[in-house]
């Protein structure tokens, strides 16, 4: 996707709809893999065939649900067959797959991927990934000879390395509270702070299988008890926008809803009406599970403090990354704070909220939300060809979600980067990826 979140060809040159369930995709010419072999239709078919196999990782189940098969037409043409007719944008989202060599290549044992992008991977370990420019990149070899991605888990260490000049770019990986260090005249002479709105969605997810959180009145009460403006101001220093749903305002299918307002008195009334009376300054207890990231823990504790004001006791339980993922996958939590970058076709709402898309099935329905009416709408929206009717379906979906609140939207975080002034040409992509590295220059 480009900066306007529109589908544009990358390794494809063009696509053509032949029948309702058949597309012909023409590949770009003059594309070479990093090992010097040509990019061909055979390689595209090999990748998609592997991802359509039952043994493929669960996260590719959505691809198998939509795409039936593909065939090689000639060296530069691939024919794709769908199970059912799809809107074009949803078909194009199925093609958003990296094409690289992963079977029988000289580098397979070392774990180095052989791709076709502007930089080729030459090594990696637990502390660093090293890439060198691809001389035969179709759109021109980059100016930067080598990229070193340093893996630095501790935020304090990242900041220190940036200040001492051993790191040139830190992208969306530093605590907001540390920005003051880069606003001094000395720091501003060495670094540039870049900021743009982004599609980063931060939200509180409810485990709707929990006997208390399955009550919609309780979820609505928590939504009214949280002072989201206060959270955004304190934690992001207003480098974020309040969220009203999964899609940010710039998304073509965004719907603005007015359900989330800070109203603690209304929250108390909802809890009382649901039968949760205040006993010894408490109504009930919940666990808020989070990763052991310091910023996530700060957010979790502020949420706990705000909910305590309406009599909900929240115990914050930080976990290591692995244990946190396992807790999410197994439903072993009451509340959790998550973050996603949401872009592309609105069918992504199916992965978040359809009852068939729980984590063990490869989906992102961490709320374990089940609503047959919503399921039917999500299925209808997936296959609707008329854009206006499809938009109306997803408007209805978002209005239902705003009422049911399996997620509590918090904010859309901005892209933030600190860049050394010896580097130019760096720019953001709304998806937060690394498109800009091809145009970097070192002054």
PDB file of C-alpha atoms in Angstrom, residues 305-424:
ATOM      1  CA  UNK A 305      -6.250   3.577  39.079  1.00  0.00           C
ATOM      2  CA  UNK A 306      -9.122   5.018  37.042  1.00  0.00           C
ATOM      3  CA  UNK A 307     -11.305   1.917  37.408  1.00  0.00           C
ATOM      4  CA  UNK A 308     -10.703   1.888  41.165  1.00  0.00           C
ATOM      5  CA  UNK A 309     -12.615   5.194  41.308  1.00  0.00           C
ATOM      6  CA  UNK A 310     -15.831   3.339  40.381  1.00  0.00           C
ATOM      7  CA  UNK A 311     -15.137   0.362  42.651  1.00  0.00           C
ATOM      8  CA  UNK A 312     -13.459  -2.045  40.213  1.00  0.00           C
ATOM      9  CA  UNK A 313     -10.235  -3.507  41.604  1.00  0.00           C
ATOM     10  CA  UNK A 314      -7.761  -4.330  38.843  1.00  0.00           C
ATOM     11  CA  UNK A 315      -4.623  -6.360  39.478  1.00  0.00           C
ATOM     12  CA  UNK A 316      -1.921  -5.629  36.886  1.00  0.00           C
ATOM     13  CA  UNK A 317       0.029  -8.778  35.936  1.00  0.00           C
ATOM     14  CA  UNK A 318       3.072  -8.066  33.713  1.00  0.00           C
ATOM     15  CA  UNK A 319       4.465 -11.087  31.865  1.00  0.00           C
ATOM     16  CA  UNK A 320       7.392 -11.877  29.608  1.00  0.00           C
ATOM     17  CA  UNK A 321       6.674 -11.633  25.883  1.00  0.00           C
ATOM     18  CA  UNK A 322       6.358 -15.401  25.479  1.00  0.00           C
ATOM     19  CA  UNK A 323       4.054 -15.852  28.458  1.00  0.00           C
ATOM     20  CA  UNK A 324       1.971 -12.863  27.372  1.00  0.00           C
ATOM     21  CA  UNK A 325       1.448 -14.353  23.893  1.00  0.00           C
ATOM     22  CA  UNK A 326       0.519 -17.700  25.434  1.00  0.00           C
ATOM     23  CA  UNK A 327      -1.955 -16.023  27.786  1.00  0.00           C
ATOM     24  CA  UNK A 328      -3.631 -14.265  24.855  1.00  0.00           C
ATOM     25  CA  UNK A 329      -3.733 -17.431  22.763  1.00  0.00           C
ATOM     26  CA  UNK A 330      -5.192 -19.474  25.607  1.00  0.00           C
ATOM     27  CA  UNK A 331      -7.650 -16.888  26.910  1.00  0.00           C
ATOM     28  CA  UNK A 332      -5.859 -16.783  30.279  1.00  0.00           C
ATOM     29  CA  UNK A 333      -6.614 -13.136  31.086  1.00  0.00           C
ATOM     30  CA  UNK A 334      -9.524 -10.845  31.940  1.00  0.00           C
ATOM     31  CA  UNK A 335      -8.303  -7.591  30.372  1.00  0.00           C
ATOM     32  CA  UNK A 336      -5.307  -6.933  28.128  1.00  0.00           C
ATOM     33  CA  UNK A 337      -3.844  -3.908  26.366  1.00  0.00           C
ATOM     34  CA  UNK A 338      -2.907  -4.527  22.728  1.00  0.00           C
ATOM     35  CA  UNK A 339      -1.732  -2.588  19.704  1.00  0.00           C
ATOM     36  CA  UNK A 340      -2.197  -3.233  15.981  1.00  0.00           C
ATOM     37  CA  UNK A 341      -1.514  -1.426  12.733  1.00  0.00           C
ATOM     38  CA  UNK A 342      -4.797  -1.547  10.837  1.00  0.00           C
ATOM     39  CA  UNK A 343      -4.858  -0.841   7.122  1.00  0.00           C
ATOM     40  CA  UNK A 344      -6.177  -2.216   3.870  1.00  0.00           C
ATOM     41  CA  UNK A 345      -9.459  -3.959   3.229  1.00  0.00           C
ATOM     42  CA  UNK A 346     -12.198  -3.720   5.906  1.00  0.00           C
ATOM     43  CA  UNK A 347     -12.377  -7.520   5.952  1.00  0.00           C
ATOM     44  CA  UNK A 348      -9.745  -7.197   8.696  1.00  0.00           C
ATOM     45  CA  UNK A 349     -12.719  -6.701  11.051  1.00  0.00           C
ATOM     46  CA  UNK A 350     -13.550 -10.352  10.467  1.00  0.00           C
ATOM     47  CA  UNK A 351     -10.177 -11.396  11.906  1.00  0.00           C
ATOM     48  CA  UNK A 352     -10.839  -9.226  14.978  1.00  0.00           C
ATOM     49  CA  UNK A 353     -14.463 -10.088  15.739  1.00  0.00           C
ATOM     50  CA  UNK A 354     -15.858 -13.115  13.840  1.00  0.00           C
ATOM     51  CA  UNK A 355     -16.595 -16.005  16.194  1.00  0.00           C
ATOM     52  CA  UNK A 356     -14.525 -18.353  14.000  1.00  0.00           C
ATOM     53  CA  UNK A 357     -11.397 -16.180  14.333  1.00  0.00           C
ATOM     54  CA  UNK A 358     -10.200 -16.979  17.845  1.00  0.00           C
ATOM     55  CA  UNK A 359      -6.394 -17.137  18.299  1.00  0.00           C
ATOM     56  CA  UNK A 360      -6.170 -20.930  18.189  1.00  0.00           C
ATOM     57  CA  UNK A 361      -7.705 -20.740  14.688  1.00  0.00           C
ATOM     58  CA  UNK A 362      -5.218 -18.136  13.473  1.00  0.00           C
ATOM     59  CA  UNK A 363      -7.453 -15.101  14.014  1.00  0.00           C
ATOM     60  CA  UNK A 364      -7.175 -12.018  16.218  1.00  0.00           C
ATOM     61  CA  UNK A 365     -10.463 -12.342  18.077  1.00  0.00           C
ATOM     62  CA  UNK A 366      -8.697 -12.130  21.430  1.00  0.00           C
ATOM     63  CA  UNK A 367     -11.962 -10.921  22.954  1.00  0.00           C
ATOM     64  CA  UNK A 368     -13.425 -14.335  22.053  1.00  0.00           C
ATOM     65  CA  UNK A 369     -16.517 -12.397  21.066  1.00  0.00           C
ATOM     66  CA  UNK A 370     -19.469 -14.318  19.640  1.00  0.00           C
ATOM     67  CA  UNK A 371     -22.407 -12.642  17.929  1.00  0.00           C
ATOM     68  CA  UNK A 372     -24.237 -14.482  15.158  1.00  0.00           C
ATOM     69  CA  UNK A 373     -25.762 -11.295  13.730  1.00  0.00           C
ATOM     70  CA  UNK A 374     -22.313  -9.712  13.529  1.00  0.00           C
ATOM     71  CA  UNK A 375     -20.887 -12.891  11.963  1.00  0.00           C
ATOM     72  CA  UNK A 376     -23.526 -12.728   9.230  1.00  0.00           C
ATOM     73  CA  UNK A 377     -22.739  -9.074   8.484  1.00  0.00           C
ATOM     74  CA  UNK A 378     -18.992  -9.775   8.336  1.00  0.00           C
ATOM     75  CA  UNK A 379     -19.585 -12.629   5.890  1.00  0.00           C
ATOM     76  CA  UNK A 380     -21.860 -10.429   3.788  1.00  0.00           C
ATOM     77  CA  UNK A 381     -19.326  -7.590   3.744  1.00  0.00           C
ATOM     78  CA  UNK A 382     -16.530  -9.932   2.735  1.00  0.00           C
ATOM     79  CA  UNK A 383     -18.230 -10.891  -0.532  1.00  0.00           C
ATOM     80  CA  UNK A 384     -20.292  -7.780  -1.388  1.00  0.00           C
ATOM     81  CA  UNK A 385     -19.183  -6.398  -4.789  1.00  0.00           C
ATOM     82  CA  UNK A 386     -21.025  -3.066  -4.690  1.00  0.00           C
ATOM     83  CA  UNK A 387     -18.789  -0.573  -2.875  1.00  0.00           C
ATOM     84  CA  UNK A 388     -21.623   1.613  -1.554  1.00  0.00           C
ATOM     85  CA  UNK A 389     -23.528  -1.382  -0.186  1.00  0.00           C
ATOM     86  CA  UNK A 390     -20.314  -2.801   1.245  1.00  0.00           C
ATOM     87  CA  UNK A 391     -19.615   0.479   2.997  1.00  0.00           C
ATOM     88  CA  UNK A 392     -23.104   0.454   4.536  1.00  0.00           C
ATOM     89  CA  UNK A 393     -22.523  -3.098   5.830  1.00  0.00           C
ATOM     90  CA  UNK A 394     -19.280  -2.108   7.540  1.00  0.00           C
ATOM     91  CA  UNK A 395     -20.869   1.036   8.959  1.00  0.00           C
ATOM     92  CA  UNK A 396     -23.465  -1.196  10.584  1.00  0.00           C
ATOM     93  CA  UNK A 397     -20.717  -3.523  11.841  1.00  0.00           C
ATOM     94  CA  UNK A 398     -18.836  -0.642  13.458  1.00  0.00           C
ATOM     95  CA  UNK A 399     -21.977   0.762  15.072  1.00  0.00           C
ATOM     96  CA  UNK A 400     -22.700  -2.663  16.590  1.00  0.00           C
ATOM     97  CA  UNK A 401     -19.138  -2.923  17.892  1.00  0.00           C
ATOM     98  CA  UNK A 402     -19.330   0.559  19.409  1.00  0.00           C
ATOM     99  CA  UNK A 403     -22.372  -0.595  21.378  1.00  0.00           C
ATOM    100  CA  UNK A 404     -21.113  -4.073  22.346  1.00  0.00           C
ATOM    101  CA  UNK A 405     -17.494  -3.020  23.086  1.00  0.00           C
ATOM    102  CA  UNK A 406     -15.540  -6.285  22.795  1.00  0.00           C
ATOM    103  CA  UNK A 407     -12.650  -3.802  22.413  1.00  0.00           C
ATOM    104  CA  UNK A 408     -12.368  -0.482  24.176  1.00  0.00           C
ATOM    105  CA  UNK A 409     -10.605   1.842  21.682  1.00  0.00           C
ATOM    106  CA  UNK A 410      -7.976   4.017  23.372  1.00  0.00           C
ATOM    107  CA  UNK A 411      -5.986   5.949  20.769  1.00  0.00           C
ATOM    108  CA  UNK A 412      -4.329   6.017  17.358  1.00  0.00           C
ATOM    109  CA  UNK A 413      -0.641   6.579  18.007  1.00  0.00           C
ATOM    110  CA  UNK A 414       1.426   8.843  15.760  1.00  0.00           C
ATOM    111  CA  UNK A 415       4.571   7.723  13.979  1.00  0.00           C
ATOM    112  CA  UNK A 416       7.557   9.230  15.799  1.00  0.00           C
ATOM    113  CA  UNK A 417      11.206   8.991  14.801  1.00  0.00           C
ATOM    114  CA  UNK A 418      14.418  10.556  16.020  1.00  0.00           C
ATOM    115  CA  UNK A 419      16.839  10.863  13.108  1.00  0.00           C
ATOM    116  CA  UNK A 420      20.460  11.969  13.120  1.00  0.00           C
ATOM    117  CA  UNK A 421      21.034  15.115  11.058  1.00  0.00           C
ATOM    118  CA  UNK A 422      23.745  13.263   9.140  1.00  0.00           C
ATOM    119  CA  UNK A 423      20.909  11.215   7.600  1.00  0.00           C
ATOM    120  CA  UNK A 424      18.489  12.625   5.013  1.00  0.00           C
TER     121      UNK A 424
END
